[in-house]
XYZ file of C-alpha atoms in Angstrom:
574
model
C 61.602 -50.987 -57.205
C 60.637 -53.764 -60.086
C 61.668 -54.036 -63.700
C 59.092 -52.720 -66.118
C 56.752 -55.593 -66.744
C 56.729 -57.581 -70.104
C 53.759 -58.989 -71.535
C 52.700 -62.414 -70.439
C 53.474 -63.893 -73.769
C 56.621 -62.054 -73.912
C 57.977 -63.427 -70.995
C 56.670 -67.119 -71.352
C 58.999 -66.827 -74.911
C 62.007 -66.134 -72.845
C 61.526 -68.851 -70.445
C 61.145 -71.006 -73.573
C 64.106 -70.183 -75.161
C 66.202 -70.937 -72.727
C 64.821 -73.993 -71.759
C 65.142 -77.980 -72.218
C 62.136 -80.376 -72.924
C 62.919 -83.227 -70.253
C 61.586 -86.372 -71.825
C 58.337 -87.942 -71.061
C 60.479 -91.373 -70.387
C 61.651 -90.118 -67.002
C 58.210 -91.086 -65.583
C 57.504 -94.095 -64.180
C 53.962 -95.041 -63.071
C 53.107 -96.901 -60.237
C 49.072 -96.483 -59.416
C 46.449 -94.070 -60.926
C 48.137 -91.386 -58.371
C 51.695 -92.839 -57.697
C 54.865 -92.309 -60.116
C 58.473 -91.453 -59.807
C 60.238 -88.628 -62.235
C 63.947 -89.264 -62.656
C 65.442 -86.347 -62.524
C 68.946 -85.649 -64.740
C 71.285 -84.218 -62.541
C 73.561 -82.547 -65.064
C 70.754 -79.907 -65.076
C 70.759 -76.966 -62.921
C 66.927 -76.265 -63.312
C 63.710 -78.057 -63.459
C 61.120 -76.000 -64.259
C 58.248 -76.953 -63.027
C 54.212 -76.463 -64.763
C 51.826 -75.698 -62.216
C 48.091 -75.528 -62.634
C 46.447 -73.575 -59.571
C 43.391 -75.332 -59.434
C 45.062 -78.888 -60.268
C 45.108 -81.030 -57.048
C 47.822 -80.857 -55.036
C 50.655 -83.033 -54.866
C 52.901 -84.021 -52.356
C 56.669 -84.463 -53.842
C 59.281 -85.882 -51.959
C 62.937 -85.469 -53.249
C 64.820 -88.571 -53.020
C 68.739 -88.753 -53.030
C 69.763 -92.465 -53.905
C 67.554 -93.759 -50.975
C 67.200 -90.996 -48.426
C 64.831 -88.128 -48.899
C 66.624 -84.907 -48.542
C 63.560 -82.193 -49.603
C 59.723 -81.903 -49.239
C 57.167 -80.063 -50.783
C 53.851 -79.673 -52.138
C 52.428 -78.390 -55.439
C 49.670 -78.121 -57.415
C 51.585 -79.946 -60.971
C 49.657 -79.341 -63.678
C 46.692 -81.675 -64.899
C 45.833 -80.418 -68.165
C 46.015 -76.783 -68.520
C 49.667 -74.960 -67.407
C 49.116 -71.370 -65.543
C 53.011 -70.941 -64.771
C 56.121 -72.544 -64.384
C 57.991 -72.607 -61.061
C 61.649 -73.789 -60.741
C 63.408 -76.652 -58.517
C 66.778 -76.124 -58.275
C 68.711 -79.313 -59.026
C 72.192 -77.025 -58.103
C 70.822 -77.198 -54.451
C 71.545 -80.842 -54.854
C 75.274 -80.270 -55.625
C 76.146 -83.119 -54.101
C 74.053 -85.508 -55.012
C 74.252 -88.000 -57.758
C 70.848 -89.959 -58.454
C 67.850 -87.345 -57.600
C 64.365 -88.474 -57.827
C 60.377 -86.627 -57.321
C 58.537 -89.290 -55.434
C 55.217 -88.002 -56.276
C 51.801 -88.591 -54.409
C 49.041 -86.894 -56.361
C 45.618 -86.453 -53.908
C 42.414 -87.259 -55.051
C 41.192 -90.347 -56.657
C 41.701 -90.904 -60.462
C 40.833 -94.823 -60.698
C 37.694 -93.933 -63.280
C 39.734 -91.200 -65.863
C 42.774 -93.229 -66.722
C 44.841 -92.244 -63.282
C 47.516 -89.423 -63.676
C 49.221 -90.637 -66.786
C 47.530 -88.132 -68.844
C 48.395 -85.240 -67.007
C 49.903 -82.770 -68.914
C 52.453 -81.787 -66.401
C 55.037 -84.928 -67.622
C 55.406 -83.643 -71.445
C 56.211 -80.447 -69.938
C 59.022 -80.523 -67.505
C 61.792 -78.340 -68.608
C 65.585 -78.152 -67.886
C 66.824 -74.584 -68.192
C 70.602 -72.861 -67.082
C 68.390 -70.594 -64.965
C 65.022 -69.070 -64.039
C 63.388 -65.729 -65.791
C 61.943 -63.834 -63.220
C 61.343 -60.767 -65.541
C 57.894 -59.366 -64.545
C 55.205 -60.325 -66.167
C 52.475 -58.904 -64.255
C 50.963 -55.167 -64.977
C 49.842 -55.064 -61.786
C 52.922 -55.661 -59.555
C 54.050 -52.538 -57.499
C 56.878 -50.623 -58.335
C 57.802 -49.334 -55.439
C 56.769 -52.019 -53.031
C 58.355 -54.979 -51.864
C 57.069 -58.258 -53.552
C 58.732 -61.494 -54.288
C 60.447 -62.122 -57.434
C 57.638 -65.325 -58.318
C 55.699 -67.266 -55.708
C 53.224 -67.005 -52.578
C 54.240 -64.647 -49.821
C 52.552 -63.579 -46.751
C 53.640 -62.380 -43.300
C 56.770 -60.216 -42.887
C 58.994 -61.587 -40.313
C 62.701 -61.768 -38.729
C 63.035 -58.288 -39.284
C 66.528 -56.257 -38.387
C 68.882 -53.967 -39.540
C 72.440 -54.427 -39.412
C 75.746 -52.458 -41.150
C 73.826 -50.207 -43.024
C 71.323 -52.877 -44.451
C 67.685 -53.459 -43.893
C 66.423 -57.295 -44.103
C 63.008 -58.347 -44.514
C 62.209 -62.114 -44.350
C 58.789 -63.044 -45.052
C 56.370 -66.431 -45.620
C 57.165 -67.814 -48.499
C 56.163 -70.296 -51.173
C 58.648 -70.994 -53.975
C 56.893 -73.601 -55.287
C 53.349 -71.609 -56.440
C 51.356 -68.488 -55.828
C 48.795 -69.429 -53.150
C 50.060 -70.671 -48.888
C 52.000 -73.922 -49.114
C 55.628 -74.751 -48.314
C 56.524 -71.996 -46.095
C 59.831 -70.831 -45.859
C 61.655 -68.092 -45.193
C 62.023 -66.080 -48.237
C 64.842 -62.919 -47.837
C 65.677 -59.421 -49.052
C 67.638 -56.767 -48.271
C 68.301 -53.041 -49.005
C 69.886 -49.779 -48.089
C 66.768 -47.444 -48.203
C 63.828 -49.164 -48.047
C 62.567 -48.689 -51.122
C 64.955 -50.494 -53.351
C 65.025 -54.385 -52.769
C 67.362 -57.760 -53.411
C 66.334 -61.037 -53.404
C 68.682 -63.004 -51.255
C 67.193 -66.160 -51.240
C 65.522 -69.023 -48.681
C 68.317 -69.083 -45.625
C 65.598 -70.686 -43.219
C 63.846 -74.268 -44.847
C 61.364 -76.654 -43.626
C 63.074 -79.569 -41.874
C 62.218 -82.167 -39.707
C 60.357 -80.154 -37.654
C 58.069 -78.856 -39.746
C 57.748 -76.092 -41.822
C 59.042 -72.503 -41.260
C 55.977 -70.074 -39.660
C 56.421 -66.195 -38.556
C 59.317 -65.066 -36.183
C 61.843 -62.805 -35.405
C 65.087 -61.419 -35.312
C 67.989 -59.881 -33.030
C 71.324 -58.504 -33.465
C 72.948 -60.287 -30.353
C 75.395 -57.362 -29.946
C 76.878 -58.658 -26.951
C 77.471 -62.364 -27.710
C 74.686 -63.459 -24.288
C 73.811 -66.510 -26.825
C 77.419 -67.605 -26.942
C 77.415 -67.882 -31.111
C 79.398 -63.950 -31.181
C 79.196 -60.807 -31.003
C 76.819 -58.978 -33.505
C 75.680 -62.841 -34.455
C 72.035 -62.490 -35.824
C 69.315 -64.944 -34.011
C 66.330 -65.597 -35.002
C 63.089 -67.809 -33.946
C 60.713 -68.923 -35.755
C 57.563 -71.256 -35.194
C 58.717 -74.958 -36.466
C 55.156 -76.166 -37.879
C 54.883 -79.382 -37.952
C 52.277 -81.802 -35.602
C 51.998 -79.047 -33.330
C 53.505 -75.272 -33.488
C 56.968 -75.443 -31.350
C 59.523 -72.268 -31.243
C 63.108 -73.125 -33.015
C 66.410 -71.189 -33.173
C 68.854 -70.265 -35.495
C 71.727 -68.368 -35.781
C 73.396 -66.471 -38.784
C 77.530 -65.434 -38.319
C 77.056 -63.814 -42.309
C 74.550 -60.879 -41.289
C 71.587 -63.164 -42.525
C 73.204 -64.620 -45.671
C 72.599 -67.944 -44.317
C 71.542 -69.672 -40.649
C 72.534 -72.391 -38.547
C 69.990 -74.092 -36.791
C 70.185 -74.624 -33.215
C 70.602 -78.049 -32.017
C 68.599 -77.967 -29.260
C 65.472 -77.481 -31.399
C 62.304 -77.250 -30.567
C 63.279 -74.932 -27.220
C 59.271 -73.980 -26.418
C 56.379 -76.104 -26.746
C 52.855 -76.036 -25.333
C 50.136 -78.473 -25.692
C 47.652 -75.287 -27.379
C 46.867 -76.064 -31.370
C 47.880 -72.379 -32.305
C 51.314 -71.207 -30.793
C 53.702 -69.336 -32.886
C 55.007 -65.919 -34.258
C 57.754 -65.427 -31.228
C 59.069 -62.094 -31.316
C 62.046 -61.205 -29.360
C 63.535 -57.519 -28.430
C 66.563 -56.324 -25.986
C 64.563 -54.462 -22.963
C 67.056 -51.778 -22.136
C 65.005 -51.133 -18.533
C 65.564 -54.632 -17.120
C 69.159 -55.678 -18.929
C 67.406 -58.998 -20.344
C 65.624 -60.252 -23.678
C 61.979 -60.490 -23.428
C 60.014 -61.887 -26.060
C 56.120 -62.408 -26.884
C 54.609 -65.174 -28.611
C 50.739 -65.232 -29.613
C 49.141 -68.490 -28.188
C 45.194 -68.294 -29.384
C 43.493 -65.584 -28.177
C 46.170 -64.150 -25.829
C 50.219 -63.418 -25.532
C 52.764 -65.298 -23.529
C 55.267 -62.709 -22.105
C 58.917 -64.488 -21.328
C 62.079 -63.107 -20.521
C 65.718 -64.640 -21.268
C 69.402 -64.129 -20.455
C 70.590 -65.867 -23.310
C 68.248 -66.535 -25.984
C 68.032 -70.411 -25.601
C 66.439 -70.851 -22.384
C 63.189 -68.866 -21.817
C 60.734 -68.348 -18.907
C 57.146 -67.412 -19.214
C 56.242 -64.061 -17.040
C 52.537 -63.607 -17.927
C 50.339 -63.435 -20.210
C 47.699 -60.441 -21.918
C 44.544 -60.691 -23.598
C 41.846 -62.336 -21.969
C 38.516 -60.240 -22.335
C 40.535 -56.931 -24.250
C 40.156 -55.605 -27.663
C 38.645 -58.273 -30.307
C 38.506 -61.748 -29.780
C 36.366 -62.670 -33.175
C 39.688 -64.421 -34.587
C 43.369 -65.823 -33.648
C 45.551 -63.364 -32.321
C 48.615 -63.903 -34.288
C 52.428 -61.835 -35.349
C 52.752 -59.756 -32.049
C 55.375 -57.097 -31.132
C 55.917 -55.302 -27.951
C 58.071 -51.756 -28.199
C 58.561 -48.722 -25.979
C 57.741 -45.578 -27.574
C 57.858 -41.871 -26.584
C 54.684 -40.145 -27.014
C 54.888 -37.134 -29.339
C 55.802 -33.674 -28.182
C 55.966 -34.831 -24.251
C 58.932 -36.404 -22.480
C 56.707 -39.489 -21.287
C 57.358 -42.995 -22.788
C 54.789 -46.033 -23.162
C 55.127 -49.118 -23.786
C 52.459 -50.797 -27.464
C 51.613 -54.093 -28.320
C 50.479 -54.837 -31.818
C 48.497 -57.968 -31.787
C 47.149 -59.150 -35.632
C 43.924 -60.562 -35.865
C 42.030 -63.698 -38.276
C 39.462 -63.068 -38.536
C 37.706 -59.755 -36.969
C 38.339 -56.693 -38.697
C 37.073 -53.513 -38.815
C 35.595 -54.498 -42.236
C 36.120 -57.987 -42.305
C 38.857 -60.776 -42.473
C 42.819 -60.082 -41.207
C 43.347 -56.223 -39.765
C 46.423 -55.050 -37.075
C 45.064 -53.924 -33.280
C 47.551 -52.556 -30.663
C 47.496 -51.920 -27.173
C 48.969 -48.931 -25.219
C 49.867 -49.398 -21.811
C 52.825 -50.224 -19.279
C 55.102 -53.103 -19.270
C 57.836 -53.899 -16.572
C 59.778 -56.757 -17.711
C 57.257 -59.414 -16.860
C 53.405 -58.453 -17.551
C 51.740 -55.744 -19.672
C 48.901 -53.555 -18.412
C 47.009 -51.642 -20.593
C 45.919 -48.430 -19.824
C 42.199 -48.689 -21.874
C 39.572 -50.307 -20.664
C 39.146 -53.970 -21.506
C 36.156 -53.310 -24.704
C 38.325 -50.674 -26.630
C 39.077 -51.871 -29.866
C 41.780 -49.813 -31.335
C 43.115 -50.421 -35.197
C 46.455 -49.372 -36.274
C 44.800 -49.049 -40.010
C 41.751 -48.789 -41.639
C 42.007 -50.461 -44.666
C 40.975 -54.190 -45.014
C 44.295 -55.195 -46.863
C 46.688 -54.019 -43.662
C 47.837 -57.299 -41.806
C 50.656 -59.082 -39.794
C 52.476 -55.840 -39.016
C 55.684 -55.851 -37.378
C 58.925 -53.687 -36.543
C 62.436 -53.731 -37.347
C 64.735 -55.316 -34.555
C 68.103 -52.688 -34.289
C 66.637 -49.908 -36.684
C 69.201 -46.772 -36.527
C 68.191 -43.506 -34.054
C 65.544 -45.468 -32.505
C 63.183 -45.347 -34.943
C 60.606 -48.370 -35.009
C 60.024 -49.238 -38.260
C 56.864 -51.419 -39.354
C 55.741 -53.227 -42.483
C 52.631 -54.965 -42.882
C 51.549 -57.751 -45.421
C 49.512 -55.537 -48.122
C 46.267 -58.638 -48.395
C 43.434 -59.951 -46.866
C 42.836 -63.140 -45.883
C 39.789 -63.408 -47.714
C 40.493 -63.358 -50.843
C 44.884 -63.274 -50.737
C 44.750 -66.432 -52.788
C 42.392 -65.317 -55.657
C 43.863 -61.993 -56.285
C 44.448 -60.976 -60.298
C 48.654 -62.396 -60.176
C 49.546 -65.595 -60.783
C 53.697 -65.086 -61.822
C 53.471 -63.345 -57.998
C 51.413 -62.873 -55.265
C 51.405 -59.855 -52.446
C 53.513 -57.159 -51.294
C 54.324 -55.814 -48.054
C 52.946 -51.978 -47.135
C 55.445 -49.326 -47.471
C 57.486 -48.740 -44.474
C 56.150 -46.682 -41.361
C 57.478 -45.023 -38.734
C 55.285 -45.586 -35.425
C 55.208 -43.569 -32.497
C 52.326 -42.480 -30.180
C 50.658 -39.337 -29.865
C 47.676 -38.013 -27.458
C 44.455 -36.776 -28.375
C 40.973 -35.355 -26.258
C 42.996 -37.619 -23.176
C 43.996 -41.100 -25.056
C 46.938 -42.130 -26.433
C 47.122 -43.540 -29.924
C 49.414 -45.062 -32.160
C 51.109 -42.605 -34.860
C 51.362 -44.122 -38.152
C 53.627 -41.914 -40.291
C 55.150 -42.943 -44.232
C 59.085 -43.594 -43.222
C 61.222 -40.255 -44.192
C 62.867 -42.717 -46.887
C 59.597 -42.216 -48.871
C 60.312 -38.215 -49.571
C 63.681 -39.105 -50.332
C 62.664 -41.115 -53.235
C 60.924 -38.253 -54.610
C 61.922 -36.434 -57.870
C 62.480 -32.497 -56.960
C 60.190 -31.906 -59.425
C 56.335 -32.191 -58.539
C 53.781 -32.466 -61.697
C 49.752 -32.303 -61.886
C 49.818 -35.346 -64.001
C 48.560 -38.862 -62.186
C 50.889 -41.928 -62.918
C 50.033 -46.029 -61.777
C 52.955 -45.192 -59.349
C 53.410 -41.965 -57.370
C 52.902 -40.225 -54.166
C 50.020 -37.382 -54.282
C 50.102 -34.801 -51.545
C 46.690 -32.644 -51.078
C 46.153 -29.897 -49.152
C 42.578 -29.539 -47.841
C 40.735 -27.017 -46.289
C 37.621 -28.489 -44.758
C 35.363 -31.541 -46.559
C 36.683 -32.943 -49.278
C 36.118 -35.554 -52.035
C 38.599 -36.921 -54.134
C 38.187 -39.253 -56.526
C 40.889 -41.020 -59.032
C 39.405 -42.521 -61.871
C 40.103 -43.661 -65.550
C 38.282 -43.493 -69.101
C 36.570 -46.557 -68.478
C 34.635 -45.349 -65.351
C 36.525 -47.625 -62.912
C 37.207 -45.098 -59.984
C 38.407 -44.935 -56.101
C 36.537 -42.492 -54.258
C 37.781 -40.509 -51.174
C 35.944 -38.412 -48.510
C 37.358 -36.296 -45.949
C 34.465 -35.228 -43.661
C 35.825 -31.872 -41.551
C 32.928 -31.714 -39.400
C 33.074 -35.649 -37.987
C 36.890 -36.093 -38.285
C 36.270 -39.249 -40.977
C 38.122 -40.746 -43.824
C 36.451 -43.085 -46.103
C 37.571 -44.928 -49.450
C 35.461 -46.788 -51.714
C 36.821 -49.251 -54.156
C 33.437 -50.714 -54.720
C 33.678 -49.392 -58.448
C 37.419 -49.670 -58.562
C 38.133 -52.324 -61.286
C 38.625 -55.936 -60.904
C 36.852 -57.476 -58.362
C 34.572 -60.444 -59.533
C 37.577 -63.032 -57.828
C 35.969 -62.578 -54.258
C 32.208 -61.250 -52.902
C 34.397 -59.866 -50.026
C 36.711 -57.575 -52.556
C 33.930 -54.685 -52.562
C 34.005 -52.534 -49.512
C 33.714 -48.980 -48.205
C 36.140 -48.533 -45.227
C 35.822 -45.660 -42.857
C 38.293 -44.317 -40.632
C 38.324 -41.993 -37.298
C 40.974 -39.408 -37.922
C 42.050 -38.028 -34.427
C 42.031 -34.116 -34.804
C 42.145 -32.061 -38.179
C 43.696 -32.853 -41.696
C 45.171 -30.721 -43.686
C 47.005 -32.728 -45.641
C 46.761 -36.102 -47.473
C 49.469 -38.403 -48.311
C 48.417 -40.781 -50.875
C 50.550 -43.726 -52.117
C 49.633 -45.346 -55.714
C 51.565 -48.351 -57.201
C 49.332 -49.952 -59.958
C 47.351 -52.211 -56.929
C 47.310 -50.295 -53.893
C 46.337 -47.146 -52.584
C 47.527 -46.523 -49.044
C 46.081 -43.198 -47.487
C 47.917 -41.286 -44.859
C 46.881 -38.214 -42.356
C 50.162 -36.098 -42.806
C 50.204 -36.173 -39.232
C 50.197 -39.810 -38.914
C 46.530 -39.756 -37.021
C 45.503 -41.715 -39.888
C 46.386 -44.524 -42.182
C 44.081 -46.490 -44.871
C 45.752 -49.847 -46.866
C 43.465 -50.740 -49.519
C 44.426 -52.849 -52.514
C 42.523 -52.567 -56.064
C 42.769 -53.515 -59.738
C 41.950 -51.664 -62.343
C 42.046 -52.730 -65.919
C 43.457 -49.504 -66.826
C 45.599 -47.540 -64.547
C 43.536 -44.242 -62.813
C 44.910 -41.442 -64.915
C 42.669 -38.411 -63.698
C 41.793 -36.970 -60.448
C 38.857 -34.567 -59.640
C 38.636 -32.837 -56.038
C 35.647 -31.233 -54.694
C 35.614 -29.282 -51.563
C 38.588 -26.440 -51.493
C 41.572 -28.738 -51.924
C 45.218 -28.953 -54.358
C 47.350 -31.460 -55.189
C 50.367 -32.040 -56.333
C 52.073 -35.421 -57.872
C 55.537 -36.765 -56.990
C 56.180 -39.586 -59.874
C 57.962 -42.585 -58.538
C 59.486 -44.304 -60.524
């Protein structure tokens, strides 16, 4: 969970008063778009003043004369929207650091760069505040501390501890610089910043991947060593290794990098598993608009088995972020095998959504069991996207989290100190229905844990709310200034619908607005409703059902009606 959120102005007084004006001086110019910024290396932070819609700049950290670190950011021309930090302590050893700084876009007829307001307000500080300042970052959800972040990946669990790594951008609050950002926590509901263990390099930077708890040392770098693989983005996409002896702390890159390649523009997101049936690694690895299938002895040297995809489910975008796992259906003693292959674009209701496949898989190729134009979605929500599982998770549970945005608008959305959070965790399974198998989605059992023991009638901006139904049903949360999130449960066509179209904020994107509709296999009786200030995610009890959908209201929704014969109850969490 987050700290309670301080006001914008609050905050930016804080960062203030602990920070350093650097001078003006330590700018040298060299053509309307060309300068160098000395840096003084007896600081531990340079804070940064970005400007989102500024143009971007490419920086390139010098040491003496060799160029140690690369980024991008969008420095601030003449108007400051946040300050982001470059640590000058991750220089330790360096004794003359300079920002090389390229600024695109032509400024030859406004005086070149020199005016921007970005040199006047550089600013040493001891350390970074990363007290909230945004009322509409979840509490209970996972979100980075400050900056961009996107897919979840390199997912495991390990000693107790669950780590998420995801994509992320230190160095502002829309895609750039990925990197692997990395948390950790004990029940999935409280989370630690850990750092960036996985950084561009030569190479390229640092796409989706995975990651395995190499329990019996068949990569040669230990026993219980954690390796991961990640897509090296550079040119082209190639497939890289690395290999962590410190549960994750930190990684060691492999030297043998890249270890996959293909000539195919988009080619990335490996994700590896141990496959109990054959005693080998397999691993599968989105390449356009179908999945390479390759199995391994030893993590390093990998051969392609077959591949899935042509002419099944949705092709209107890139497959990307697949996962393969064997799961038992519910309440039989038969076991299939589901691939989850993310789509951009092509969803249900437009932009980024999560399809899966249920079918067989031997070692070497997958055969689905549906025919080739079923479509099936693992959620009906547009903001429900690049959903993976858990490598190692305890008592075979398959854990997934999903990136909680859309592709459509994940760059405009209301933050700025922050933006996105990942879903709450879910357990998957698979369950059968008039003759088909589907894909349970069920809230992990860590989310009733977190509840109080006492339930209340009163609606927070962050809660659970259970309702028991009994046939149709509309519920509606709303607040005093008629922003509202409408819910229908229709008995008689087995539906779920939620419209946000009147839900607060939306004027950043003409694709915000939307009613999304969902098939809910067999009869609910009970709703499971997750609030946290920007999302609602809506759950069949059951798991025959599931519904991501972010929104923004100016005021939090503070009042709930029901019509149809339904009862709540409200589990505050806090």
């Amino acid at each position: 969970m987050n700290k309670t959120f301080l006001s914008r102005n609050a905050a930016a007084s804080l960062l203030l008063g602990v920070a350093m004006t650097a001078s003006a001086q330590a700018t040298k110019f060299l053509s309307s778009n060309h300068c160098i910024y000395r840096v003084d290396n007896s600081q531990k932070v340079l804070l940064l003043p970005v400007q989102e819609k500024a143009e971007m700049c490419n920086v390139k950290v010098i040491d003496g004369n060799s160029q140690v670190k690369a980024l991008n950011i969008r420095l601030a021309s003449n108007h400051i929207d946040y300050y982001v930090p470059l640590y000058i302590s991750e220089f330790k050893d360096s004794k003359n650091i300079s920002l090389d700084i390229h600024v695109n876009g032509t400024y030859r007829n406004d005086g070149g760069i020199s005016s921007f307001t970005c040199w006047k307000n550089m600013k040493y500080a001891d350390s970074y505040d990363t007290t909230n300042t945004e009322p509409y970052r979840p509490v209970y959800h996972h979100t980075p501390t400050y900056g961009w972040m996107n897919d979840p990946n390199g997912m495991f669990y390990k000693d107790g501890v669950w780590h998420l790594y995801f994509q992320y951008n230190p160095y502002g609050s829309q895609w750039e610089n990925m990197t692997w950002g990395h948390s950790t926590s004990t029940d999935l509901m409280h989370w630690k910043f850990e750092g960036t263990p996985v950084q561009p390099d030569a190479w390229g930077t640092i796409f989706s991947g995975s990651a395995v708890v190499d329990h019996n040392n068949t990569a040669g770098f230990g026993n219980g060593t954690v390796v991961a693989m990640y897509t090296s983005a550079g040119e082209n996409q190639t497939q890289s290794l690395a290999y962590s002896t410190n549960n994750g702390k930190t990684f060691t890159k492999y030297e043998g990098n890249p270890i996959i390649t293909s000539n195919t523009p988009d080619f990335r997101d490996p994700h590896m598993f141990w496959n109990e049936d054959i005693k080998k690694w397999n691993m599968i690895l989105a390449e356009g608009q179908h999945m390479n299938i390759y199995s391994s002895d030893d993590l390093k040297a990998w051969k392609l088995e077959s591949q899935f995809g042509a002419e099944y489910g949705n092709h209107s975008g890139v497959w990307e972020c697949p996962d393969l796992m064997k799961l038992r259906v519910r309440g039989t003693d038969k076991y299939k095998w589901m691939l989850i292959c993310n789509i951009n674009p092509g969803g249900p209701f437009g932009g980024s959504a999560t399809q899966y496949f249920v079918g067989d898989f031997d070692g070497k190729k997958f055969t689905c069991e549906t025919a080739p134009e079923v479509t099936r979605w693992m959620d009906y929500g547009k903001d429900h996207y690049a959903t993976v599982t858990f490598d190692n998770a305890p008592d075979g549970r398959r854990v997934a989290m999903a990136w909680m945005s859309n592709w459509q608008y994940a760059n405009q959305v209301p933050t700025k100190q922050y933006r996105s959070g990942n879903s709450i965790p879910r357990d998957l399974d698979l369950y059968e229905y008039e003759g088909n198998t589907y894909c349970g989605v069920t809230p992990s059992p860590e989310l009733k844990a977190a509840r109080p023991k006492k339930s209340t009638k009163t609606l927070s901006e962050s809660c659970e709310m259970v309702v028991t139904l009994k046939g149709n049903a509309t519920i509606t949360l709303f607040n005093e200034l008629g922003e509202k999130v409408v819910m229908t449960y229709d008995d008689k066509i087995r539906t779920f619908s939620m419209d946000r179209t009147k839900s607060g904020q939306k004027d950043f994107s003409d694709d915000f607005a939307a009613l999304t509709t969902a098939p809910v296999h067999g009869k609910m009786t009970q709703l499971r409703l997750f609030i946290d200030r920007s999302s609602i995610e809506a759950f069949d009890a059951e798991g025959r059902m599931a519904m991501t959908n972010l929104v923004f209201p100016t005021k939090p929704y503070n009042k709930v009606s029901i019509k149809g014969k339904g009862k709540y109850v409200v589990y505050n969490l806090k």
